[in-house]
XYZ file of C-alpha atoms in Angstrom:
700
model
C -114.562 -146.537 53.460
C -117.266 -144.044 54.734
C -120.687 -145.221 54.635
C -123.855 -143.794 55.295
C -127.617 -144.405 55.425
C -128.531 -142.389 52.242
C -126.823 -143.437 48.535
C -123.340 -143.730 47.803
C -121.855 -143.053 43.532
C -121.409 -146.358 41.895
C -120.164 -147.829 38.486
C -123.352 -150.072 36.436
C -121.514 -152.397 34.352
C -122.374 -149.761 31.207
C -120.013 -147.448 33.285
C -122.150 -144.789 34.530
C -122.493 -143.546 37.777
C -125.986 -144.367 39.614
C -127.247 -143.533 42.978
C -127.195 -147.894 45.397
C -128.571 -147.980 48.497
C -125.328 -149.338 51.289
C -126.239 -152.245 52.415
C -124.891 -151.831 55.780
C -126.678 -148.462 56.417
C -128.757 -147.944 59.391
C -131.816 -145.540 60.106
C -130.165 -142.582 62.625
C -133.785 -143.986 64.773
C -132.986 -147.935 64.605
C -136.477 -148.022 63.928
C -138.465 -150.100 61.311
C -139.609 -147.879 59.770
C -136.853 -145.920 59.097
C -134.466 -149.051 57.909
C -137.389 -149.452 55.049
C -137.735 -146.190 53.767
C -134.031 -145.933 54.042
C -134.376 -149.115 51.965
C -136.714 -147.302 49.661
C -135.868 -143.881 49.109
C -133.556 -145.475 46.120
C -136.303 -146.836 44.218
C -139.245 -143.653 44.046
C -137.627 -141.786 41.245
C -140.383 -144.078 38.884
C -143.067 -143.475 41.011
C -142.427 -140.137 41.052
C -142.611 -139.705 37.415
C -145.346 -142.032 36.494
C -147.463 -140.068 38.986
C -145.715 -136.446 37.502
C -146.664 -138.005 34.324
C -150.156 -138.263 35.413
C -150.600 -134.983 37.120
C -149.855 -133.561 34.175
C -151.602 -134.685 31.639
C -154.924 -134.191 33.786
C -153.712 -130.047 33.819
C -152.681 -130.476 30.496
C -156.329 -131.152 29.309
C -158.274 -128.208 31.788
C -156.251 -125.838 29.505
C -155.571 -127.707 25.558
C -158.162 -130.057 24.666
C -159.377 -129.998 21.711
C -157.494 -127.648 20.553
C -155.583 -128.489 17.450
C -152.422 -126.081 17.343
C -151.797 -127.879 21.181
C -151.569 -130.553 19.400
C -149.724 -129.845 16.869
C -147.297 -128.292 19.675
C -147.649 -131.450 22.120
C -146.425 -134.379 19.057
C -143.363 -132.263 18.215
C -142.474 -131.296 22.503
C -142.422 -135.144 22.410
C -140.729 -136.126 19.089
C -138.117 -133.687 20.320
C -138.132 -134.657 23.609
C -136.979 -138.203 22.734
C -134.812 -137.033 20.142
C -132.750 -135.439 22.669
C -132.947 -138.376 25.353
C -131.677 -141.125 22.366
C -128.684 -138.173 21.842
C -127.909 -137.905 25.433
C -127.833 -141.593 25.585
C -125.526 -142.117 23.370
C -122.387 -142.151 26.232
C -124.164 -144.833 28.083
C -124.916 -148.447 27.186
C -127.110 -149.038 24.594
C -129.431 -150.926 26.556
C -130.209 -147.478 29.446
C -130.763 -145.566 25.908
C -132.860 -147.475 24.412
C -134.329 -147.855 28.041
C -134.718 -143.966 28.360
C -135.778 -143.095 25.057
C -139.177 -145.571 25.156
C -139.582 -144.288 28.720
C -139.608 -140.858 27.632
C -141.487 -141.829 24.221
C -144.737 -143.477 26.080
C -145.095 -141.213 28.410
C -144.950 -138.403 26.582
C -147.254 -139.576 24.016
C -149.858 -140.361 26.766
C -149.500 -136.654 28.185
C -150.421 -135.319 24.721
C -153.791 -137.973 24.253
C -154.869 -136.851 27.720
C -154.327 -133.362 26.757
C -156.308 -133.279 23.829
C -158.660 -135.673 24.736
C -158.860 -136.149 28.668
C -157.533 -138.830 30.886
C -160.257 -140.867 31.377
C -160.816 -140.778 27.489
C -162.219 -144.099 26.306
C -158.077 -146.380 27.655
C -156.391 -143.418 28.372
C -156.979 -144.174 31.915
C -156.574 -147.966 31.915
C -152.937 -147.141 29.966
C -152.119 -144.892 32.438
C -152.699 -147.120 35.585
C -151.562 -150.408 34.144
C -148.961 -149.145 31.753
C -147.449 -146.593 33.951
C -146.908 -149.117 37.342
C -145.293 -151.366 34.642
C -142.808 -149.195 33.035
C -141.543 -147.774 37.088
C -140.962 -151.290 37.757
C -139.057 -152.145 35.186
C -136.575 -149.169 36.104
C -136.997 -150.625 40.097
C -135.881 -154.073 38.365
C -132.819 -152.439 36.235
C -131.354 -150.887 40.148
C -131.981 -153.803 41.269
C -130.094 -155.743 38.858
C -127.377 -153.759 38.627
C -127.115 -153.810 42.475
C -125.942 -156.872 42.039
C -123.955 -156.562 39.623
C -121.967 -154.042 41.139
C -121.490 -155.282 44.688
C -118.266 -157.651 45.426
C -119.797 -159.818 47.914
C -122.451 -160.564 45.667
C -120.318 -162.079 43.241
C -121.597 -160.156 40.183
C -119.293 -158.870 37.367
C -118.186 -155.519 34.968
C -118.559 -155.943 32.007
C -117.312 -152.932 30.297
C -114.017 -151.988 30.799
C -112.273 -153.811 32.908
C -113.930 -156.953 30.347
C -111.492 -154.862 27.692
C -108.294 -155.051 29.210
C -109.090 -158.917 30.440
C -110.290 -158.840 33.615
C -113.630 -159.543 32.645
C -114.098 -161.551 36.317
C -112.876 -158.816 38.348
C -115.319 -157.000 40.364
C -115.639 -152.787 41.435
C -117.155 -152.295 44.650
C -119.176 -148.863 45.783
C -116.847 -145.352 44.621
C -115.398 -143.076 46.336
C -115.546 -139.601 43.838
C -113.150 -136.964 45.061
C -111.928 -133.893 43.418
C -109.552 -134.731 40.023
C -109.055 -138.376 41.586
C -111.500 -141.591 41.781
C -111.559 -144.926 43.529
C -112.506 -147.967 43.104
C -112.426 -151.333 45.149
C -111.344 -154.193 43.211
C -112.260 -157.561 43.767
C -110.634 -160.327 41.939
C -111.579 -163.630 41.162
C -110.148 -166.215 43.426
C -107.785 -168.442 41.501
C -108.070 -167.091 38.609
C -106.750 -163.662 38.934
C -104.161 -162.333 41.384
C -102.861 -158.438 42.060
C -100.234 -158.749 39.762
C -102.986 -159.142 37.082
C -104.139 -155.696 37.686
C -100.519 -153.915 37.873
C -99.762 -155.621 34.321
C -103.091 -154.648 33.039
C -103.037 -150.385 34.019
C -101.189 -149.382 31.247
C -104.818 -150.932 28.676
C -106.761 -149.175 31.684
C -105.083 -146.222 31.033
C -105.431 -146.489 27.386
C -109.424 -147.418 27.319
C -109.156 -144.467 29.290
C -107.678 -142.036 27.540
C -105.168 -141.154 30.144
C -101.472 -141.235 30.533
C -100.370 -144.049 32.212
C -99.037 -142.632 35.038
C -102.762 -140.958 35.599
C -103.331 -144.736 36.874
C -102.304 -146.537 40.438
C -103.249 -149.607 41.963
C -102.689 -150.278 45.843
C -103.074 -154.091 46.539
C -103.976 -154.524 50.235
C -101.451 -156.103 52.006
C -104.053 -158.891 53.497
C -105.355 -160.082 50.353
C -103.480 -161.464 46.961
C -106.841 -160.290 45.122
C -107.963 -157.298 46.729
C -107.439 -154.015 46.215
C -107.870 -150.279 45.025
C -107.826 -148.708 41.631
C -107.715 -145.059 41.592
C -108.011 -142.774 38.701
C -106.471 -139.157 38.631
C -107.775 -138.155 35.555
C -106.134 -134.149 35.503
C -102.452 -133.552 35.557
C -103.036 -130.542 38.193
C -98.836 -130.644 38.145
C -98.495 -128.710 34.239
C -98.271 -125.552 35.937
C -95.081 -125.389 38.149
C -95.653 -123.907 41.478
C -92.852 -121.365 42.137
C -91.043 -121.484 45.706
C -91.845 -118.676 47.320
C -89.716 -119.389 50.816
C -88.923 -122.212 53.827
C -92.613 -123.737 54.897
C -91.455 -123.182 58.896
C -88.466 -121.076 59.080
C -86.634 -121.439 62.810
C -88.711 -124.514 63.216
C -87.032 -127.909 64.157
C -86.046 -130.209 61.341
C -87.825 -133.218 62.793
C -91.070 -131.280 60.978
C -91.859 -131.881 57.897
C -89.847 -130.844 54.751
C -92.349 -129.391 52.475
C -90.968 -129.346 49.544
C -93.665 -130.122 46.310
C -97.214 -130.953 45.771
C -98.993 -133.849 44.643
C -100.906 -134.129 41.142
C -104.173 -133.992 43.879
C -102.827 -130.766 45.294
C -101.870 -131.966 48.435
C -98.175 -130.747 50.182
C -95.405 -133.236 48.981
C -93.622 -133.886 52.567
C -90.823 -135.394 53.688
C -89.020 -135.677 57.077
C -85.093 -136.942 58.076
C -85.742 -137.978 61.410
C -86.945 -140.537 63.418
C -90.497 -140.446 65.557
C -90.981 -142.611 68.031
C -94.278 -141.289 68.834
C -95.106 -141.496 65.186
C -93.736 -144.995 64.158
C -91.407 -143.464 62.014
C -87.371 -144.284 61.531
C -84.096 -141.584 60.434
C -83.676 -142.388 56.790
C -80.930 -141.440 54.729
C -82.259 -140.275 51.105
C -81.353 -140.758 47.540
C -82.353 -138.639 44.816
C -81.944 -139.776 41.448
C -82.202 -138.476 37.828
C -81.280 -138.103 34.308
C -80.497 -135.476 33.157
C -82.310 -132.329 33.576
C -85.083 -134.176 34.799
C -84.636 -131.285 37.318
C -82.458 -132.817 39.563
C -81.059 -129.705 40.961
C -84.240 -127.654 41.382
C -85.586 -130.562 43.990
C -82.035 -130.088 46.076
C -82.970 -126.696 46.489
C -85.937 -127.358 47.828
C -85.284 -129.904 50.068
C -81.328 -127.777 51.376
C -83.767 -124.353 51.827
C -86.032 -126.395 54.155
C -82.910 -127.419 55.678
C -81.109 -124.071 55.924
C -84.700 -122.887 57.471
C -84.461 -124.778 60.601
C -82.535 -124.065 64.166
C -81.124 -127.058 64.821
C -79.542 -128.868 61.987
C -75.895 -128.826 60.563
C -75.587 -128.913 56.547
C -72.758 -130.748 54.938
C -72.310 -130.110 51.818
C -70.038 -131.673 48.798
C -70.213 -130.922 45.263
C -67.577 -131.178 42.746
C -69.667 -128.759 40.224
C -68.117 -126.080 42.442
C -71.928 -125.354 43.473
C -72.772 -124.020 40.741
C -76.437 -124.828 41.408
C -75.779 -123.145 45.725
C -73.465 -121.056 45.169
C -76.713 -118.714 46.650
C -76.772 -120.592 49.717
C -73.182 -122.144 50.784
C -72.771 -119.275 53.663
C -75.489 -120.755 55.612
C -73.619 -124.232 55.335
C -71.702 -125.637 58.166
C -69.222 -126.923 55.582
C -68.617 -126.807 52.678
C -66.200 -128.489 50.028
C -65.498 -128.899 46.523
C -64.615 -132.489 46.075
C -61.533 -133.895 45.165
C -59.517 -134.625 48.771
C -62.245 -132.351 50.421
C -64.477 -134.196 49.704
C -62.563 -137.344 51.013
C -62.001 -135.403 53.872
C -65.672 -134.683 54.548
C -66.702 -138.325 54.252
C -63.871 -139.397 57.011
C -64.996 -136.432 59.338
C -68.163 -138.364 58.411
C -66.879 -141.491 59.555
C -65.505 -140.322 62.721
C -68.526 -138.631 63.851
C -70.844 -140.946 64.110
C -69.309 -143.228 66.689
C -68.786 -139.382 69.218
C -71.933 -138.506 68.580
C -73.603 -142.314 69.282
C -72.058 -142.568 72.745
C -73.292 -139.144 73.601
C -76.689 -140.001 72.836
C -76.524 -142.673 74.446
C -75.229 -141.756 77.750
C -77.886 -139.211 77.671
C -80.455 -141.577 77.441
C -81.814 -140.764 74.002
C -82.380 -144.154 71.697
C -81.908 -141.464 68.502
C -81.478 -138.202 68.000
C -84.793 -135.832 69.481
C -84.964 -131.977 68.997
C -84.417 -132.207 72.925
C -81.423 -133.833 71.774
C -80.303 -130.304 70.359
C -81.083 -128.235 73.694
C -78.898 -127.839 76.758
C -79.043 -130.417 78.658
C -81.184 -129.101 81.983
C -83.684 -132.750 81.762
C -82.802 -135.513 85.499
C -83.801 -138.461 81.975
C -81.038 -137.024 79.902
C -78.438 -136.778 81.978
C -74.520 -137.992 81.602
C -74.377 -137.838 85.391
C -76.475 -139.787 88.200
C -79.284 -137.565 89.820
C -79.286 -135.230 88.552
C -79.024 -132.594 84.972
C -75.599 -132.589 83.593
C -76.207 -128.865 81.545
C -74.233 -130.513 78.511
C -74.600 -128.613 74.906
C -76.920 -129.642 72.571
C -75.997 -131.875 69.868
C -78.094 -130.297 66.538
C -79.211 -133.332 63.835
C -76.961 -133.695 60.745
C -77.676 -133.794 57.353
C -74.648 -135.176 55.347
C -75.534 -134.302 51.531
C -72.689 -135.908 48.307
C -74.514 -133.949 45.483
C -73.421 -135.731 41.982
C -72.026 -138.917 44.210
C -71.130 -140.380 41.032
C -67.854 -138.721 41.128
C -67.540 -139.286 44.448
C -67.811 -143.231 43.956
C -65.445 -143.467 41.316
C -62.928 -141.582 43.182
C -63.682 -143.253 46.443
C -64.780 -146.878 45.337
C -68.363 -147.885 45.235
C -68.773 -148.522 48.462
C -67.454 -145.331 49.922
C -70.974 -144.496 51.942
C -71.572 -148.233 53.363
C -70.632 -148.148 56.539
C -72.204 -144.504 56.697
C -75.024 -145.425 55.824
C -75.886 -148.521 58.127
C -74.168 -146.745 60.614
C -74.947 -143.022 60.687
C -78.917 -143.228 61.661
C -78.439 -144.004 65.248
C -76.085 -140.258 65.324
C -78.064 -138.558 64.562
C -76.859 -138.075 61.498
C -78.667 -138.561 57.994
C -76.796 -139.200 53.840
C -78.453 -137.571 51.297
C -76.691 -138.966 48.117
C -77.602 -137.163 44.929
C -76.624 -138.901 41.294
C -78.421 -139.238 37.630
C -78.152 -143.043 37.578
C -77.990 -145.163 41.034
C -76.971 -148.570 38.924
C -74.691 -151.581 40.616
C -71.409 -150.317 38.575
C -71.528 -147.022 40.207
C -72.686 -148.102 44.201
C -73.070 -150.943 45.501
C -75.716 -153.075 46.722
C -74.854 -153.244 50.363
C -75.185 -148.637 50.480
C -78.172 -148.360 47.778
C -80.309 -150.866 50.245
C -79.169 -148.898 52.937
C -80.833 -145.438 51.550
C -84.134 -146.242 52.664
C -85.832 -143.056 50.685
C -85.687 -142.164 47.717
C -86.959 -139.283 45.149
C -87.105 -140.293 41.992
C -87.459 -137.804 39.128
C -87.533 -138.638 34.692
C -85.395 -141.193 33.711
C -84.700 -143.819 31.244
C -87.490 -146.485 31.545
C -84.497 -148.911 31.494
C -82.863 -147.348 34.969
C -86.739 -147.502 36.520
C -85.671 -150.063 38.896
C -82.637 -149.007 40.419
C -84.572 -145.415 41.902
C -87.872 -147.293 42.713
C -88.854 -150.494 44.655
C -90.422 -153.040 42.645
C -93.515 -153.063 44.336
C -93.843 -149.119 43.315
C -93.488 -149.513 39.887
C -95.758 -151.870 39.744
C -98.470 -149.960 41.457
C -97.936 -147.966 38.350
C -95.095 -145.503 38.928
C -93.710 -144.825 35.990
C -90.789 -141.802 35.893
C -89.235 -143.821 32.860
C -92.453 -142.256 30.842
C -91.211 -138.234 31.982
C -87.811 -138.094 30.818
C -86.192 -134.595 30.790
C -89.649 -133.776 29.191
C -91.235 -132.834 33.264
C -88.384 -130.824 35.118
C -89.509 -131.737 38.866
C -91.796 -134.605 38.390
C -90.708 -136.643 41.281
C -91.915 -140.174 42.933
C -91.224 -140.184 46.753
C -90.353 -143.261 48.654
C -89.752 -142.036 52.274
C -90.884 -143.654 56.191
C -93.946 -141.056 57.225
C -95.528 -141.288 54.020
C -98.996 -143.517 53.259
C -97.802 -145.998 51.142
C -100.817 -145.616 48.269
C -99.605 -142.295 48.678
C -95.743 -144.038 47.045
C -96.841 -144.314 42.604
C -98.894 -140.984 43.117
C -96.695 -138.376 41.069
C -95.899 -134.836 42.735
C -94.085 -131.951 41.308
C -91.194 -129.956 43.250
C -91.337 -125.711 43.307
C -89.355 -123.898 40.521
C -86.612 -121.982 41.593
C -86.552 -119.135 38.904
C -83.283 -115.994 38.868
C -85.473 -113.908 40.967
C -85.407 -116.501 43.885
C -81.458 -115.698 43.790
C -82.063 -112.820 46.477
C -84.381 -114.422 48.649
C -82.117 -117.846 49.188
C -79.261 -114.847 49.806
C -81.382 -113.870 52.369
C -81.952 -117.442 53.867
C -77.649 -118.819 53.539
C -78.078 -114.832 55.949
C -80.467 -115.955 58.239
C -78.983 -119.900 58.826
C -75.828 -118.493 59.449
C -76.739 -115.815 61.723
C -80.043 -117.947 63.508
C -78.399 -121.434 62.428
C -76.967 -123.998 64.636
C -73.194 -124.476 65.171
C -71.688 -127.835 65.804
C -71.510 -129.380 69.351
C -68.073 -129.985 71.374
C -68.440 -133.639 70.550
C -69.238 -133.211 66.965
C -66.791 -130.646 66.365
C -64.496 -132.054 68.546
C -64.448 -135.409 66.346
C -63.888 -133.788 62.870
C -61.304 -131.648 63.909
C -59.422 -134.137 64.515
C -60.071 -135.459 60.980
C -60.504 -132.713 58.622
C -58.214 -129.907 60.765
C -58.384 -126.693 59.440
C -60.055 -127.878 56.497
C -63.385 -127.728 59.279
C -63.830 -124.015 60.361
C -67.933 -124.835 60.877
C -70.515 -122.087 60.580
C -68.322 -118.601 60.952
C -69.603 -114.688 59.994
C -68.248 -113.352 57.106
C -64.502 -111.707 57.817
C -65.258 -107.605 58.198
C -63.888 -105.960 55.280
C -59.895 -103.849 56.998
C -60.333 -100.736 57.506
C -56.318 -99.031 56.986
C -54.534 -97.960 59.829
C -52.442 -95.198 59.480
C -48.564 -95.617 58.858
C -49.520 -98.944 57.895
C -49.320 -100.395 54.138
C -50.916 -98.760 51.618
C -50.704 -98.224 47.613
C -48.881 -95.130 46.305
C -49.727 -93.764 43.192
C -46.633 -93.015 40.632
C -44.443 -89.628 41.169
C -46.323 -86.498 39.421
C -50.217 -88.977 39.596
C -50.575 -87.598 43.324
C -53.718 -87.280 43.589
C -54.694 -91.021 43.646
C -52.764 -90.164 47.532
C -55.566 -88.328 48.687
C -52.953 -85.194 49.056
C -51.125 -87.153 51.997
C -47.887 -88.250 50.477
C -46.120 -86.450 47.373
C -47.876 -83.180 47.071
C -50.720 -81.883 45.000
C -50.664 -83.635 41.285
C -53.601 -83.752 39.231
C -54.131 -87.217 37.294
C -54.294 -90.614 37.828
C -51.986 -93.315 37.779
C -50.743 -96.756 38.091
C -50.699 -98.737 41.997
C -47.198 -100.055 42.584
C -45.971 -101.600 46.096
C -43.721 -99.420 48.698
C -41.066 -101.796 47.648
C -40.877 -100.683 44.261
C -41.730 -96.937 44.986
C -37.901 -95.613 44.594
C -37.846 -97.506 40.500
C -36.885 -94.703 38.002
C -39.572 -96.280 35.587
C -37.961 -93.510 32.611
C -33.872 -96.000 33.775
C -33.091 -98.368 31.328
C -32.562 -102.410 31.998
C -28.965 -103.039 33.749
C -26.343 -105.178 31.154
C -25.454 -108.828 31.079
C -23.717 -110.138 34.369
C -20.903 -112.543 35.126
C -23.299 -116.255 35.407
C -26.017 -115.223 33.300
C -25.653 -117.139 30.355
C -24.905 -120.351 32.630
C -27.100 -122.920 31.971
C -30.410 -123.974 34.098
C -30.810 -127.294 33.359
C -29.405 -130.715 33.102
C -26.559 -129.540 35.674
C -25.661 -131.261 39.577
C -28.489 -130.193 41.058
C -25.942 -130.288 44.912
C -26.386 -130.809 47.989
C -29.265 -134.084 47.880
C -30.435 -134.518 51.909
C -29.521 -137.716 53.956
C -32.345 -140.225 55.032
C -32.869 -137.376 57.905
C -33.083 -134.525 56.545
C -35.174 -135.891 54.107
C -37.394 -137.462 56.522
C -37.343 -133.558 58.197
C -38.849 -131.948 54.687
C -41.493 -134.873 54.473
C -42.876 -133.858 58.262
C -43.016 -130.295 57.263
C -44.154 -131.316 53.736
C -47.233 -132.607 55.972
C -47.451 -129.744 58.145
C -48.045 -127.489 54.988
C -50.858 -129.273 53.659
C -52.398 -129.461 56.822
C -52.261 -125.755 57.452
C -53.738 -125.496 54.135
C -56.636 -127.632 54.514
C -55.627 -130.789 52.807
C -56.266 -133.252 54.912
C -56.189 -136.710 52.231
C -53.149 -137.224 50.432
C -51.055 -139.240 48.081
C -48.005 -139.301 46.125
C -49.152 -137.599 43.056
C -49.598 -134.555 46.132
C -46.238 -134.989 46.167
C -44.480 -134.569 42.861
C -43.170 -130.874 42.901
C -42.013 -131.793 46.350
C -39.937 -134.972 45.316
C -38.733 -132.222 42.091
C -37.037 -129.267 44.642
C -35.510 -132.372 46.706
C -34.301 -134.928 43.923
C -36.282 -138.009 46.103
C -37.914 -139.866 44.129
C -41.447 -140.980 44.126
C -40.888 -144.660 45.354
C -39.087 -143.264 48.072
C -42.318 -140.956 48.874
C -44.771 -144.163 48.737
C -42.657 -145.592 51.180
C -42.288 -142.213 53.398
C -46.059 -142.629 53.699
C -46.636 -146.158 54.553
C -44.199 -145.394 57.368
C -46.293 -142.331 58.415
C -49.319 -144.100 58.326
C -47.961 -146.758 61.136
C -46.655 -143.746 63.287
C -50.013 -142.947 63.367
C -49.680 -139.488 61.769
C -51.896 -140.780 57.697
C -54.385 -143.647 58.387
C -55.373 -145.359 55.279
C -58.264 -144.023 52.903
C -60.908 -146.323 51.075
C -59.122 -145.282 48.310
C -55.862 -147.063 47.266
C -52.936 -144.768 47.479
C -55.155 -141.605 49.452
C -53.734 -141.450 52.807
C -55.321 -139.208 54.983
C -53.634 -136.483 57.458
C -54.338 -136.861 60.754
C -53.820 -133.597 63.116
C -51.129 -133.026 65.218
C -52.840 -132.862 67.841
C -54.245 -135.911 67.300
C -51.333 -138.004 66.469
C -49.327 -136.874 69.416
């Protein structure tokens, strides 16, 4: 806490702010005189008031001595001033109010008498010389006693607010007042009180101050169990949402902070994904948790737009909701999957790229991913060749995002992300998992423990412990107090953010409908300027996903009709659709038909019944049943069809139509799936009965 040689604001036992001397202050010149002046200055105001009272009485007597009218006016003024002092002191303690009113009444009475009779008449001069110093000294004594009460080292106690909330023996130290933020150090009674007692009393403190519970926080000292700081934010600056205005650092590195909103004191709400060895910050995975209506979708948009605006990162996204919220950003993503088998492939692909990326980083001398790893490797210090630069292509950072992850966890098992979460950080991969309720029955405890960062939005009060660490909740963070009533309100716990910020609420930027065009422009920029997968990552994912992974590719141009090529023609008699090239210059527009149907006469009758038309279709023998060798060949062809279609995870249910066509049982298919796994054509996934197709080239 900053100290100076003048004064700092402190709270007295009556709850009012007073300016008190700093015992640790030192004069700028270091002399005894300067030090004494610094100690005396806070006690001078009562004495200056005494001197001013005498001067006012002396000057007033020169004009109003023996004036009856002045006597009436001065008397009324004295009464009014005393009454105003009593009224103004109603918000302070009873002692201060009474002391102030008596002082003003005595001073104004003496000035009135001195103006009318003269300051040296009768006992007026003696009253001034004896009574004035007594009144001034009474204020000096009060100030000294108040200083003792508020000094944690002096053993004083606060008798107001803390007494009401059950912390009467706690001591409030010198308080720091900032715009919309008051910070007061606390010293608790040794052996009687701990920091846990303050955490339990936060709701009562908020009640005493008539504030929401989220406005009062406590930051315990890591070095003491009875010291900490009480932070009060009296005004909610997040009530009016701030709209998204564009990326914070277009074209910057993913290693720079991602700005996703603002805190309640107006400072930016930021988060980092990669680590930084210079700043002693670890790379991180992120959990986004919040109930329905809490603003989880807009929070995701904030983070996605920031990721897509950086030049050295790939974004892989799975969204079982078919990208309902993220459609404008989808073209800029390196890989997007809509759930189901596509998401299964993505999970397996992320697992496969981790060891490949880790080997590459280790071979090039990187203990963790750094922005330099995304550039061409022209530094001999980061080379896979001895004694010279290797010139290898750089490796962008990878963000694997699983939206509505509860759907994926139900399909793949509650530990589907456990291996990724435990191993991916060293490979320059950040896992982001978004779901409503990260409870133990949806996500394994091992996975949750491996997600060190969290954006906790409004939730059911009973679910707070699933989202935030217990220490942050004890410090005053309560997302359950918001529910879905304050969309975008959140607490952020992540490396790089000061720990005293963890219980401070923030709010993410809002994305109204008019930001859609801005998001589409950002996606186009990412498609044009964003990173593409390095050979190591692309090779590893292609070996798992095959055609399911395409990477960032520009949209195919609209084909231009070639002269003489296939084209739609108009029905005879409606040649205007042919631009005069085919069947003359008829008028009007007709139906478009394929060239192979152009010779059909629409007026001709349909052909009559022919022999065999009445033969039953169902219930007959299917004819030739494939031999085991033929069936195996058909099975191999079926796998190739799935691979060409990009469906790289299959199970017996996917072969139902194929079984019906080839008169084969489902049990036979299950057996063939296991044989194909032994041959290396399939690999088991986390989900029982689901197999990942190993691309044919990789299998060979």
